[in-house]
Amino acid sequence: KQEVTQIPAALSVPEGENLVLNCSFTDSAIYNLQWFRQDPGKGLTSLLLIQSSQREQTSGRLNASLDKSSGRSTLYIAASQPGDSATYLCAVRLWGAGSYQLTFGKGTKLSVIP
Amino acid sequence: DTGVSQDPRHKITKRGQNVTFRCDPISEHNRLYWYRQTLGQGPEFLTYFQNEAQLEKSRLLSDRFSAERPKGSFSTLEIQRTEQGDSAMYLCASSLPRGQGDHEQFFGPGTRLTVL
């Protein structure tokens, strides 16, 4: 069974700092990995998707990397802003005919202090 | 707004009552997913539709839960005889057909269910 772990569970940084969020998964036979943002009481916003054949994806101040062999992904946020405060979730989809479900970690709650 | 929509956004019910939630996916998306999220946890997969066919179900989807997507457009999730343990956020997501869009899943705002 695929398990996804996110460390740390919570992180507080001053505005302007660069930061890294970590995600690890137990089964390396993944199809893709998605990073999401979730604001309190809200749904999920897709940030980046990395296919299993890719090493990284970038969108604005966000960069996600994938090391499938070691079962790890990182989300790098440059020049953090108070508006980045949210919970960040990673999710993986396994290879397998007919399996489209995502398996999520519990998330990292990020607070960016002005 | 062309995103995934869910209705209602909040539902409070008494234990033992039945509830039904609706999800409208992004219009060109033929794949639709339901997830459940409890406080402090990541979402957990419940079920998946491709067009009107329900192709994947989690063991979390007990016999009190039923989901439909009759015309391959909107979907409903019904919970019968609700229990306090059903209190959670119910999330719907959709994605493009195979060969398009890298199977990226887009989520709706969720329906928050509270069972008293």
Short mmCIF file of C-alpha atoms in Angstrom, two decimals:
data_model
loop_
_atom_site.label_atom_id
_atom_site.label_comp_id
_atom_site.label_asym_id
_atom_site.label_seq_id
_atom_site.Cartn_x
_atom_site.Cartn_y
_atom_site.Cartn_z
CA LYS A 1 0.00 0.00 0.00
CA GLN A 2 1.34 3.41 -0.99
CA GLU A 3 2.10 5.70 1.95
CA VAL A 4 2.92 9.38 1.58
CA THR A 5 4.69 11.32 4.32
CA GLN A 6 5.23 15.05 4.53
CA ILE A 7 7.80 16.62 6.79
CA PRO A 8 7.63 18.95 8.61
CA ALA A 9 3.98 18.98 9.66
CA ALA A 10 4.20 22.72 10.26
CA LEU A 11 6.66 25.42 9.33
CA SER A 12 6.89 29.09 10.23
CA VAL A 13 9.22 31.42 8.34
CA PRO A 14 9.72 35.18 8.06
CA GLU A 15 8.62 36.86 4.87
CA GLY A 16 11.18 36.79 2.09
CA GLU A 17 12.80 33.50 3.02
CA ASN A 18 13.23 30.65 0.58
CA LEU A 19 11.90 27.35 1.87
CA VAL A 20 11.62 23.67 1.00
CA LEU A 21 8.76 21.30 1.74
CA ASN A 22 9.39 17.58 1.65
CA CYS A 23 7.29 14.65 0.48
CA SER A 24 8.25 10.98 0.52
CA PHE A 25 6.41 7.94 -0.79
CA THR A 26 6.94 4.23 -0.25
CA ASP A 27 6.13 2.80 -3.70
CA SER A 28 8.32 4.25 -6.45
CA ALA A 29 6.08 2.91 -9.24
CA ILE A 30 4.24 6.18 -9.58
CA TYR A 31 2.52 7.63 -12.64
CA ASN A 32 2.69 11.21 -11.48
CA LEU A 33 2.91 13.44 -8.40
CA GLN A 34 0.87 16.57 -7.73
CA TRP A 35 1.43 19.38 -5.26
CA PHE A 36 -1.63 21.19 -3.96
CA ARG A 37 -2.35 24.18 -1.78
CA GLN A 38 -5.29 24.23 0.64
CA ASP A 39 -6.51 27.31 2.48
CA PRO A 40 -8.45 26.75 5.76
CA GLY A 41 -11.88 25.27 5.14
CA LYS A 42 -11.41 25.37 1.37
CA GLY A 43 -10.83 22.95 -1.48
CA LEU A 44 -7.50 22.12 -3.08
CA THR A 45 -5.71 24.23 -5.66
CA SER A 46 -3.36 22.35 -7.99
CA LEU A 47 0.10 23.95 -8.02
CA LEU A 48 2.32 21.61 -10.01
CA LEU A 49 2.14 18.17 -11.57
CA ILE A 50 5.26 16.11 -12.30
CA GLN A 51 5.08 13.07 -14.55
CA SER A 52 7.16 10.04 -13.53
CA SER A 53 9.52 10.69 -16.45
CA GLN A 54 10.22 14.26 -15.35
CA ARG A 55 12.70 15.56 -12.80
CA GLU A 56 11.18 18.95 -12.05
CA GLN A 57 8.48 21.47 -12.86
CA THR A 58 8.43 25.21 -12.31
CA SER A 59 5.65 27.75 -11.99
CA GLY A 60 6.54 31.28 -10.96
CA ARG A 61 8.18 31.17 -7.53
CA LEU A 62 7.47 27.45 -7.16
CA ASN A 63 9.75 24.62 -8.21
CA ALA A 64 8.95 20.96 -7.61
CA SER A 65 11.47 18.18 -8.04
CA LEU A 66 11.00 14.44 -8.21
CA ASP A 67 13.46 11.65 -7.42
CA LYS A 68 11.43 8.54 -8.10
CA SER A 69 14.18 6.08 -7.22
CA SER A 70 14.50 7.45 -3.70
CA GLY A 71 10.77 8.08 -3.32
CA ARG A 72 11.08 11.80 -2.71
CA SER A 73 9.76 15.09 -3.97
CA THR A 74 10.45 18.62 -2.80
CA LEU A 75 8.53 21.85 -3.28
CA TYR A 76 10.75 24.91 -3.27
CA ILE A 77 9.12 28.29 -2.64
CA ALA A 78 11.27 31.31 -3.38
CA ALA A 79 10.92 34.68 -1.66
CA SER A 80 7.99 33.61 0.52
CA GLN A 81 5.08 36.01 1.06
CA PRO A 82 2.34 36.14 3.73
CA GLY A 83 -0.12 35.11 1.01
CA ASP A 84 1.74 31.79 0.71
CA SER A 85 0.43 30.81 4.16
CA ALA A 86 -1.62 27.66 3.66
CA THR A 87 -1.38 23.88 3.95
CA TYR A 88 0.60 22.24 1.15
CA LEU A 89 -0.28 18.68 0.19
CA CYS A 90 1.49 16.26 -2.09
CA ALA A 91 -0.28 13.36 -3.75
CA VAL A 92 0.87 10.46 -5.90
CA ARG A 93 -0.88 8.34 -8.46
CA LEU A 94 0.41 4.82 -8.94
CA TRP A 95 0.98 3.03 -12.22
CA GLY A 96 -1.68 0.43 -12.84
CA ALA A 97 -4.46 -0.20 -15.27
CA GLY A 98 -7.58 1.56 -14.14
CA SER A 99 -6.05 3.11 -11.03
CA TYR A 100 -6.57 6.84 -11.06
CA GLN A 101 -6.82 7.56 -7.37
CA LEU A 102 -4.44 9.94 -5.67
CA THR A 103 -2.83 9.04 -2.35
CA PHE A 104 -2.20 12.12 -0.22
CA GLY A 105 0.14 13.04 2.58
CA LYS A 106 -1.18 14.87 5.63
CA GLY A 107 0.29 18.14 4.48
CA THR A 108 2.67 20.80 5.73
CA LYS A 109 1.04 23.86 7.30
CA LEU A 110 3.08 26.90 6.27
CA SER A 111 2.93 30.25 8.04
CA VAL A 112 4.81 33.17 6.53
CA ILE A 113 5.26 35.93 9.08
CA PRO A 114 5.24 39.53 7.79
CA ASP B 1 -16.54 30.36 -13.12
CA THR B 2 -15.52 27.28 -15.10
CA GLY B 3 -14.06 25.30 -12.21
CA VAL B 4 -15.48 22.29 -10.36
CA SER B 5 -18.53 23.27 -8.32
CA GLN B 6 -20.11 21.49 -5.36
CA ASP B 7 -23.43 21.94 -3.63
CA PRO B 8 -24.17 22.47 -0.84
CA ARG B 9 -21.05 23.98 0.65
CA HIS B 10 -22.15 23.12 4.17
CA LYS B 11 -24.59 20.55 5.51
CA ILE B 12 -25.61 19.94 9.11
CA THR B 13 -27.72 16.88 9.74
CA LYS B 14 -28.82 14.66 12.58
CA ARG B 15 -27.51 11.15 13.00
CA GLY B 16 -29.57 8.67 11.03
CA GLN B 17 -30.66 11.09 8.31
CA ASN B 18 -29.78 10.71 4.64
CA VAL B 19 -27.81 13.39 2.81
CA THR B 20 -26.97 13.94 -0.85
CA PHE B 21 -24.21 16.06 -2.33
CA ARG B 22 -23.79 17.22 -5.90
CA CYS B 23 -20.67 17.81 -7.96
CA ASP B 24 -20.46 19.53 -11.35
CA PRO B 25 -17.10 18.89 -13.02
CA ILE B 26 -15.29 21.13 -15.48
CA SER B 27 -17.31 20.81 -18.68
CA GLU B 28 -14.85 18.93 -20.92
CA HIS B 29 -13.64 16.61 -18.15
CA ASN B 30 -14.92 13.04 -18.46
CA ARG B 31 -13.27 11.73 -15.29
CA LEU B 32 -14.73 12.53 -11.88
CA TYR B 33 -13.48 11.60 -8.41
CA TRP B 34 -14.82 11.78 -4.85
CA TYR B 35 -12.55 12.12 -1.82
CA ARG B 36 -13.18 12.55 1.90
CA GLN B 37 -11.01 14.66 4.20
CA THR B 38 -11.14 14.72 7.97
CA LEU B 39 -9.51 17.37 10.14
CA GLY B 40 -5.72 17.29 10.03
CA GLN B 41 -5.60 14.55 7.40
CA GLY B 42 -5.04 14.47 3.69
CA PRO B 43 -7.96 13.60 1.41
CA GLU B 44 -8.79 9.89 1.04
CA PHE B 45 -10.08 8.45 -2.22
CA LEU B 46 -13.66 7.21 -2.28
CA THR B 47 -14.63 6.52 -5.90
CA TYR B 48 -13.95 7.34 -9.55
CA PHE B 49 -16.11 7.68 -12.66
CA GLN B 50 -15.15 7.67 -16.30
CA ASN B 51 -18.14 9.17 -18.07
CA GLU B 52 -21.13 7.43 -16.44
CA ALA B 53 -19.24 4.28 -15.45
CA GLN B 54 -18.08 3.87 -11.84
CA LEU B 55 -14.72 2.18 -12.36
CA GLU B 56 -13.02 2.30 -8.98
CA LYS B 57 -14.31 2.19 -5.41
CA SER B 58 -12.42 2.37 -2.14
CA ARG B 59 -13.14 0.06 0.76
CA LEU B 60 -13.98 3.30 2.61
CA LEU B 61 -17.15 3.44 0.52
CA SER B 62 -19.36 1.37 2.80
CA ASP B 63 -22.78 0.14 1.78
CA ARG B 64 -24.28 3.32 3.26
CA PHE B 65 -22.53 5.33 0.56
CA SER B 66 -23.63 5.43 -3.06
CA ALA B 67 -22.42 7.56 -5.92
CA GLU B 68 -23.91 8.09 -9.34
CA ARG B 69 -23.12 9.94 -12.52
CA PRO B 70 -26.15 9.11 -14.64
CA LYS B 71 -25.41 11.10 -17.79
CA GLY B 72 -21.68 11.40 -17.49
CA SER B 73 -21.93 15.02 -16.41
CA PHE B 74 -22.72 15.90 -12.78
CA SER B 75 -22.39 13.36 -9.98
CA THR B 76 -24.18 12.80 -6.68
CA LEU B 77 -22.88 11.20 -3.51
CA GLU B 78 -25.50 9.95 -1.07
CA ILE B 79 -24.89 8.86 2.50
CA GLN B 80 -27.69 6.92 4.13
CA ARG B 81 -28.24 6.65 7.89
CA THR B 82 -25.48 9.13 8.65
CA GLU B 83 -23.17 8.55 11.62
CA GLN B 84 -21.06 11.03 13.54
CA GLY B 85 -17.98 9.46 11.97
CA ASP B 86 -19.20 10.63 8.58
CA SER B 87 -18.48 14.23 9.57
CA ALA B 88 -15.84 15.41 7.10
CA MET B 89 -15.18 17.53 4.05
CA TYR B 90 -16.30 15.76 0.88
CA LEU B 91 -14.25 16.82 -2.12
CA CYS B 92 -14.94 16.30 -5.78
CA ALA B 93 -12.32 16.48 -8.52
CA SER B 94 -12.28 16.08 -12.28
CA SER B 95 -9.73 15.53 -15.02
CA LEU B 96 -9.49 15.42 -18.80
CA PRO B 97 -9.79 12.26 -20.89
CA ARG B 98 -6.82 9.96 -21.43
CA GLY B 99 -4.15 11.53 -23.60
CA GLN B 100 -5.07 15.05 -22.58
CA GLY B 101 -3.88 17.17 -19.67
CA ASP B 102 -1.53 14.67 -17.99
CA HIS B 103 -4.41 13.44 -15.78
CA GLU B 104 -4.11 16.51 -13.55
CA GLN B 105 -6.97 16.51 -11.06
CA PHE B 106 -8.79 19.76 -10.33
CA PHE B 107 -10.74 20.01 -7.09
CA GLY B 108 -13.92 21.76 -6.11
CA PRO B 109 -14.48 23.79 -2.92
CA GLY B 110 -15.86 20.80 -1.02
CA THR B 111 -18.99 20.11 1.01
CA ARG B 112 -18.50 20.27 4.77
CA LEU B 113 -20.75 17.70 6.48
CA THR B 114 -21.46 17.88 10.20
CA VAL B 115 -23.45 15.02 11.75
CA LEU B 116 -24.91 15.86 15.16
#
